[in-house]
Coordinates of C-alpha atoms in Angstrom, one line a residue:
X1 CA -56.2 44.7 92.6
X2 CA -59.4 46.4 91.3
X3 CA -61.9 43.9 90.1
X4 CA -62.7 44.7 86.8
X5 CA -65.1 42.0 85.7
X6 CA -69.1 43.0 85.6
X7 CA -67.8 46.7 86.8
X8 CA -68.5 49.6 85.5
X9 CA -66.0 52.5 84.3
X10 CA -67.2 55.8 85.3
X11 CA -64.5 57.8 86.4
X12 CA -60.3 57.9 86.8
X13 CA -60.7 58.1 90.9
X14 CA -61.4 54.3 91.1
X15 CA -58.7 53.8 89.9
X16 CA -55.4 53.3 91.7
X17 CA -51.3 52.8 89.8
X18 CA -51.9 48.6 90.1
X19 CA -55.5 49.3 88.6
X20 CA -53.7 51.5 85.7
X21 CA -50.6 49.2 85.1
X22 CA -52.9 46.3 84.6
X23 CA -55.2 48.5 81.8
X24 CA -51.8 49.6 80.4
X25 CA -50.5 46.0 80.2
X26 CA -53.5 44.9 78.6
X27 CA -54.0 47.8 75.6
X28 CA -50.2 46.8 75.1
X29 CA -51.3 43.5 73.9
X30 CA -54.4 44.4 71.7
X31 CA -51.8 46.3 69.2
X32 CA -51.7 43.3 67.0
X33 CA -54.9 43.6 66.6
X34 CA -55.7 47.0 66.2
X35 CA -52.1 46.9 63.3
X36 CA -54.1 43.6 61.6
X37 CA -51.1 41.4 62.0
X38 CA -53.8 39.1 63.5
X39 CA -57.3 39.1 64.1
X40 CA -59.0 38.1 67.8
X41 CA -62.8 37.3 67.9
X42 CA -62.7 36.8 71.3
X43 CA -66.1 38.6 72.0
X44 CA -67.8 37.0 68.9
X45 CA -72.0 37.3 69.9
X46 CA -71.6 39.8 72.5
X47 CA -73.5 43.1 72.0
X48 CA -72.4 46.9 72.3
X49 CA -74.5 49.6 73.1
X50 CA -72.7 52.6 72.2
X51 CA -75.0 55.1 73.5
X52 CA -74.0 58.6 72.0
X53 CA -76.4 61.5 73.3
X54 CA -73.7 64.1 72.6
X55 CA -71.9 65.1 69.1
X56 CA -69.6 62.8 68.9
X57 CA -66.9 61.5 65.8
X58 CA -63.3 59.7 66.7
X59 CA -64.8 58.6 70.5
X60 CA -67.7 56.9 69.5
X61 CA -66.0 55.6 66.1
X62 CA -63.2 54.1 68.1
X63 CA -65.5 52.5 70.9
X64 CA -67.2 50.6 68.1
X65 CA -64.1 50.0 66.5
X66 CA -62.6 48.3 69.3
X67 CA -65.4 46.1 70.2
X68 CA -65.4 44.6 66.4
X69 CA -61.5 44.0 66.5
X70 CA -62.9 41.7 69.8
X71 CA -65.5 40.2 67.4
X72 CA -68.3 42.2 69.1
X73 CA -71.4 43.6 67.6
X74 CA -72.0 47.3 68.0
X75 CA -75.8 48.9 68.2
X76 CA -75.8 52.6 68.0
X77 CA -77.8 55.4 69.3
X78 CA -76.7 59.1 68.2
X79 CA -78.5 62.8 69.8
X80 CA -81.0 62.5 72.6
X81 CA -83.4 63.3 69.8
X82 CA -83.1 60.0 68.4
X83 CA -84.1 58.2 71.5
X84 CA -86.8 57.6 73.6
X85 CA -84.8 60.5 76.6
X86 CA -86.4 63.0 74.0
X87 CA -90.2 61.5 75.1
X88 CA -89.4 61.9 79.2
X89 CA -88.0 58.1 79.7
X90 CA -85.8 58.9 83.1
X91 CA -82.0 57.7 82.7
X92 CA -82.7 54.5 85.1
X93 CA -85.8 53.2 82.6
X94 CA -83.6 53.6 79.4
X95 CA -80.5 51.7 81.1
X96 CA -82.6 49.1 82.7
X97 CA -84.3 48.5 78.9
X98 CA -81.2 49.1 77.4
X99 CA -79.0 46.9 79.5
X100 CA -81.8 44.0 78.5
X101 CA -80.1 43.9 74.9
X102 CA -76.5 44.3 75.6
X103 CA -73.4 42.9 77.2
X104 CA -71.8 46.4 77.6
X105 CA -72.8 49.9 77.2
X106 CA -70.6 52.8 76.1
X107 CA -72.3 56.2 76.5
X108 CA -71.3 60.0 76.2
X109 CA -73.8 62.1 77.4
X110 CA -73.7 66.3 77.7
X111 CA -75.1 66.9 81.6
X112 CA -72.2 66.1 84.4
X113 CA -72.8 62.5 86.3
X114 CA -75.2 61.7 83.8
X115 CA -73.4 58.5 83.2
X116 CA -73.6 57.7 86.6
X117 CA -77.0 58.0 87.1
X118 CA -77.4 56.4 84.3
X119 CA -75.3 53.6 85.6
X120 CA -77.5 52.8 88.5
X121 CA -80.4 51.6 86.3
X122 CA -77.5 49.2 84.1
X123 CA -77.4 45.4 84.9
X124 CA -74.7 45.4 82.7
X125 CA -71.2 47.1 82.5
X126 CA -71.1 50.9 81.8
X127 CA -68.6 53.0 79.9
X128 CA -68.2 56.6 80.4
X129 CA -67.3 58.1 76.9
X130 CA -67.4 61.3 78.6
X131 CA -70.5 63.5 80.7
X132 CA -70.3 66.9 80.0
X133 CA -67.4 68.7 81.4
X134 CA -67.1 66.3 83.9
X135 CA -64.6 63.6 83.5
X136 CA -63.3 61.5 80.3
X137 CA -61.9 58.3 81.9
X138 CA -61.1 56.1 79.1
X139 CA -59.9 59.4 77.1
X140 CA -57.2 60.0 79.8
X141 CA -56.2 56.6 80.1
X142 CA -55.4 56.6 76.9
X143 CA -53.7 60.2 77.1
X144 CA -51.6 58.3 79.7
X145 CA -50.8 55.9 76.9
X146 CA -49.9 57.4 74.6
X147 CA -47.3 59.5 77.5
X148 CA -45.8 56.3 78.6
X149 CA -45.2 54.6 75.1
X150 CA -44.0 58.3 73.9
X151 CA -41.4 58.8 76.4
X152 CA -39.9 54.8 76.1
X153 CA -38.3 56.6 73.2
X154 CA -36.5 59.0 76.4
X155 CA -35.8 56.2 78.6
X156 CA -38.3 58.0 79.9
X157 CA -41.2 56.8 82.5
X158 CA -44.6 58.2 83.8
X159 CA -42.8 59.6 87.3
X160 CA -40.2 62.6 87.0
X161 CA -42.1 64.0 84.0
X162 CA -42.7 67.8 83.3
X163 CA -46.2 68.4 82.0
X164 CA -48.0 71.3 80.4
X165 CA -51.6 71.4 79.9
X166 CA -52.4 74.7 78.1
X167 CA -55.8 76.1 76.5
X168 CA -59.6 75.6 77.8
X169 CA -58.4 74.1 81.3
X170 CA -62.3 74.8 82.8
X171 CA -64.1 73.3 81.3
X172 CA -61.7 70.3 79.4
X173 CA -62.8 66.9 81.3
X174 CA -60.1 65.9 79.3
X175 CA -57.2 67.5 81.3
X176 CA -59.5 66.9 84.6
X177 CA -59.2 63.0 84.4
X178 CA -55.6 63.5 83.1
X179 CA -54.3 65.3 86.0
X180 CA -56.1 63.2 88.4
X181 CA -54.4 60.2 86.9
X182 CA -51.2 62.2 86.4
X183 CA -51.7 63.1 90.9
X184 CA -51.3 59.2 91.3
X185 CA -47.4 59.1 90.0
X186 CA -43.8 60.5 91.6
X187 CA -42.4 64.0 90.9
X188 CA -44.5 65.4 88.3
X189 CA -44.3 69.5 87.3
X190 CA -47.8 70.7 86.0
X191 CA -47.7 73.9 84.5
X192 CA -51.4 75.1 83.6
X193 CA -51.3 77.9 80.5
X194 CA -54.2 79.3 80.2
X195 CA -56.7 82.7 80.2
X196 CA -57.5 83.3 84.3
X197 CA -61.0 82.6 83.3
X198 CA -60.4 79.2 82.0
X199 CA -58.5 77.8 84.0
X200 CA -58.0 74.4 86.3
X201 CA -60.9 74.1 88.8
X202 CA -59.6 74.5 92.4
X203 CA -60.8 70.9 93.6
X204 CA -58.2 69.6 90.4
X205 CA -55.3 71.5 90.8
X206 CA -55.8 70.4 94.8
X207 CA -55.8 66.9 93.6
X208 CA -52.1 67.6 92.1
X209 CA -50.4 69.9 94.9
X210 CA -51.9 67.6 98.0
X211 CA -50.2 64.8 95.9
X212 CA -47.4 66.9 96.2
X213 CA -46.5 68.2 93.0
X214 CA -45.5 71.1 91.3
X215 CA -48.2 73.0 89.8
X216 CA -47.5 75.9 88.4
X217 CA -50.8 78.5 87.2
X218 CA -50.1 80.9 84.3
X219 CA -51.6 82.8 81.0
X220 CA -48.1 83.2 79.3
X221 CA -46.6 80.8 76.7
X222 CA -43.2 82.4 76.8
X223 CA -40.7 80.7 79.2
X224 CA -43.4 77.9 80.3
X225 CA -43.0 75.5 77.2
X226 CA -40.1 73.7 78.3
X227 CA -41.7 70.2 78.8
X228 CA -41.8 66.6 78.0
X229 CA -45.0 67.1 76.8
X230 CA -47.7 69.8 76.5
X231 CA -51.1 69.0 76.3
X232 CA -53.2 71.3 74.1
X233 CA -57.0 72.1 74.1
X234 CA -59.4 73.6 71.9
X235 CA -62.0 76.4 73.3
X236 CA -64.9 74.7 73.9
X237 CA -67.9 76.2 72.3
X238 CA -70.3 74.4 73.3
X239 CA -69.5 74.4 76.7
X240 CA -70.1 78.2 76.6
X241 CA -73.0 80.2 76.9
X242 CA -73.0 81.7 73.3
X243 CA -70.5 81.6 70.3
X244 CA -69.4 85.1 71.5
X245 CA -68.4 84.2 74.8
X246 CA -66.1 81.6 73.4
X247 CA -64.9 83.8 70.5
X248 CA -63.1 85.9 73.4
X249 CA -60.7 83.3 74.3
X250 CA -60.3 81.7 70.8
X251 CA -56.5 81.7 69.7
X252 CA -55.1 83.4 72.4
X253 CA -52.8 80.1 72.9
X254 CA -52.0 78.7 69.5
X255 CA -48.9 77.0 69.1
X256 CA -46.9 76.5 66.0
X257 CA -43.8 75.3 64.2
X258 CA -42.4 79.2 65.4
X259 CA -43.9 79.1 68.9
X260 CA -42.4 75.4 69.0
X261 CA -38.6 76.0 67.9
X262 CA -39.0 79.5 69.9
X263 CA -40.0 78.0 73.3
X264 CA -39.9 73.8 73.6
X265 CA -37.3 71.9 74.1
X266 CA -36.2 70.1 70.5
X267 CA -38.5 67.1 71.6
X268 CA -41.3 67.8 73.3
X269 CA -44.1 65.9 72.2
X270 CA -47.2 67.3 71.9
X271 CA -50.7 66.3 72.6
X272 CA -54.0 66.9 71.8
X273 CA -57.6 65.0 72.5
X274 CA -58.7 66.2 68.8
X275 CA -61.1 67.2 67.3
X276 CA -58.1 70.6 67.0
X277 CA -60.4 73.8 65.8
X278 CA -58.4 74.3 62.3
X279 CA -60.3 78.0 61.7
X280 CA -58.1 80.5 61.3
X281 CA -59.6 83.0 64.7
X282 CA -58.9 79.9 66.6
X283 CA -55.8 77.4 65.2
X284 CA -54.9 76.0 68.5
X285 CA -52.5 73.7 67.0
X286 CA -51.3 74.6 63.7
X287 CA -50.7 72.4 60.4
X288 CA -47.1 73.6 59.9
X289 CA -46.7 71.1 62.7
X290 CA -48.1 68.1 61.0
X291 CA -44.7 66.9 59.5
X292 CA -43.0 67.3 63.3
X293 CA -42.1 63.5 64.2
X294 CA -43.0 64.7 68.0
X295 CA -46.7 65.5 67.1
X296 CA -48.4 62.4 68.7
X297 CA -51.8 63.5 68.4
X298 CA -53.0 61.1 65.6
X299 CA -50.9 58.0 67.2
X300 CA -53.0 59.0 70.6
X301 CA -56.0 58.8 68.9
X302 CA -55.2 55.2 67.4
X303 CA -54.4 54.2 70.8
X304 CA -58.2 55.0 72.2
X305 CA -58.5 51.9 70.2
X306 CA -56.3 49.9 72.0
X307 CA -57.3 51.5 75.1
X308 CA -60.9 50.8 74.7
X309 CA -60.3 47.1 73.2
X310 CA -58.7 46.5 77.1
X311 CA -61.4 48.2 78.7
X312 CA -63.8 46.0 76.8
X313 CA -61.6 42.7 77.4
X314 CA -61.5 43.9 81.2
X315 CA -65.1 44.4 82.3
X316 CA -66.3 41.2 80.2
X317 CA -63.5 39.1 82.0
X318 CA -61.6 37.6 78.7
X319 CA -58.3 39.2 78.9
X320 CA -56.5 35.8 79.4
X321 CA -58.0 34.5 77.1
X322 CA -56.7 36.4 73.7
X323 CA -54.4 34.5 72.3
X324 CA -56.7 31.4 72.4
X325 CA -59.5 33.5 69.6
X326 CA -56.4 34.4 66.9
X327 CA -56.9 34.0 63.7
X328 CA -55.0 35.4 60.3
X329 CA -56.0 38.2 58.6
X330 CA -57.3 37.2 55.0
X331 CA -57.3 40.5 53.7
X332 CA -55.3 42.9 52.2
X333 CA -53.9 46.0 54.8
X334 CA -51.1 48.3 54.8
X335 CA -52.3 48.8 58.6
X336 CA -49.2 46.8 59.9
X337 CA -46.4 47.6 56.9

């Protein structure tokens, strides 16, 4: 079993299916929580870092969010502009200060293996809330989730599933740590929708098909919707380099309440890491979708909380020790109704 305690979290690969059960397990049991039935202060005095160098809303909200539920005070830092990066301070100095005043450290940051680098100058646990168009760890563990609890409904597991991933493929670090997670299980069919010049990167469609599954590479919506789930992405505009470069691909793959009766099977559940691009030349996910009981994309973003709450129990070794910090919730919620 992966030791978790004092380690840092940097990307899916260290992870192997006992390493994921055990996360799994664990965001299971911070849902009464995260619902206020009950209130855990398990982490009461410990100190969060959430380091935020990149425009950031429901990630760096919910990493925060799930260190309070834990008791845990949060310190921010939001843009590079706000911190002392902006005056030449190397990645190592800022970690090693940095790691001084903390007990964790979440961080997003925009250049690939930033994190990492940054993680070398940490004498404290490091989170990766995602470095560039690199990898997303804790976003696709909690894609894998919000799959799993999803398909319980199906009798349903995470082996034997059919899977489509479908939008910007290139350069969505999402869908990279997804698959790579998604490699580790039995029988899986990946069909990747997508314009040819955004899709999968070679080296993650590799890690699927030397896993031995079915991967299947097109930029047509018709016939290729039939799926337990389909994963949808938003164009990425600031991955591109200008606002006309990513106009060219915007809305080319929009799916809505039509596309969906036309093409998926009656329940499908569909998918999305959010923030969806609601502007009409690029409406990747429509609203007329918003009353479909298989649209999961705002229960996947409650269960980053979860997700990040085990994370946070994990690396700071109190998992067994939950139930032993309850207390009642004084206050008045409709969370848990």
């Amino acid at each position: 079993m992966m030791k978790f305690q004092g380690s840092h979290i940097l990307s899916v690969s260290q992870f192997d299916r006992e390493a994921i059960a055990k996360i799994l397990q664990v965001s299971a049991q911070m849902a009464p929580y995260a619902s206020r039935q009950k209130r855990c202060n398990v982490l009461e005095g410990a100190i969060l870092s959430n380091l935020f160098f990149e425009p950031s809303t429901r990630t760096r909200v919910s990493f925060g969010t799930a260190f309070n539920l834990l008791g845990g005070f949060v310190r921010e830092t939001v843009g590079q502009e706000n911190s002392s990066l902006s005056k030449g301070e190397s990645l190592f100095d800022t970690a090693q200060v940095i790691s001084g005043y903390s007990d964790v450290i979440a961080m997003r940051h925009p250049k690939m293996h930033s994190v990492g680098e940054f993680a070398q100058g940490s004498t404290v646990p490091v989170i990766n809330g995602g470095d560039g168009a690199n990898e997303h760890p804790t976003q696709a563990l909690l894609d894998l989730f919000t799959i799993q609890s999803e398909m319980m409904h199906y009798n349903k597991g995470l082996d034997d599933l059919n899977i489509v991933l479908m939008g910007d493929l290139k350069h969505g670090r999402t869908v990279h740590s997804l698959s790579k997670l998604l490699s580790l299980y039995n029988n899986i069919k990946v069909t990747m929708v997508s314009p040819n010049a955004l899709q999968m990167p070679d080296s993650v469609i590799s890690t699927l098909s030397d896993a031995g599954h079915e991967v299947i590479i097109t930029d047509k919506m018709a016939g290729n919707l039939q799926a337990d789930v389909i994963y949808q992405t938003r164009i990425q505009q600031e991955r591109f380099a200008s606002k006309d470069e990513a106009d060219l691909y915007r809305g080319h793959f929009s799916l809505n309440k039509s596309v969906y009766q036309q093409y998926c099977k009656d329940n499908t559940v569909i998918m999305h890491p959010l923030p969806r691009d609601s502007r009409p030349e690029a409406n990747e996910l429509d609203a007329d979708l918003n009353e479909l009981d298989n649209l999961a994309i705002f229960r996947q973003a409650q269960n980053g909380v979860l997700v990040r709450m085990a994370l946070f129990a994990l690396t700071l070794g109190v998992e067994d020790q939950l139930t032993q910090y309850e207390m009642p919730v004084n206050w008045y919620t409709n969370k848990n109704g």
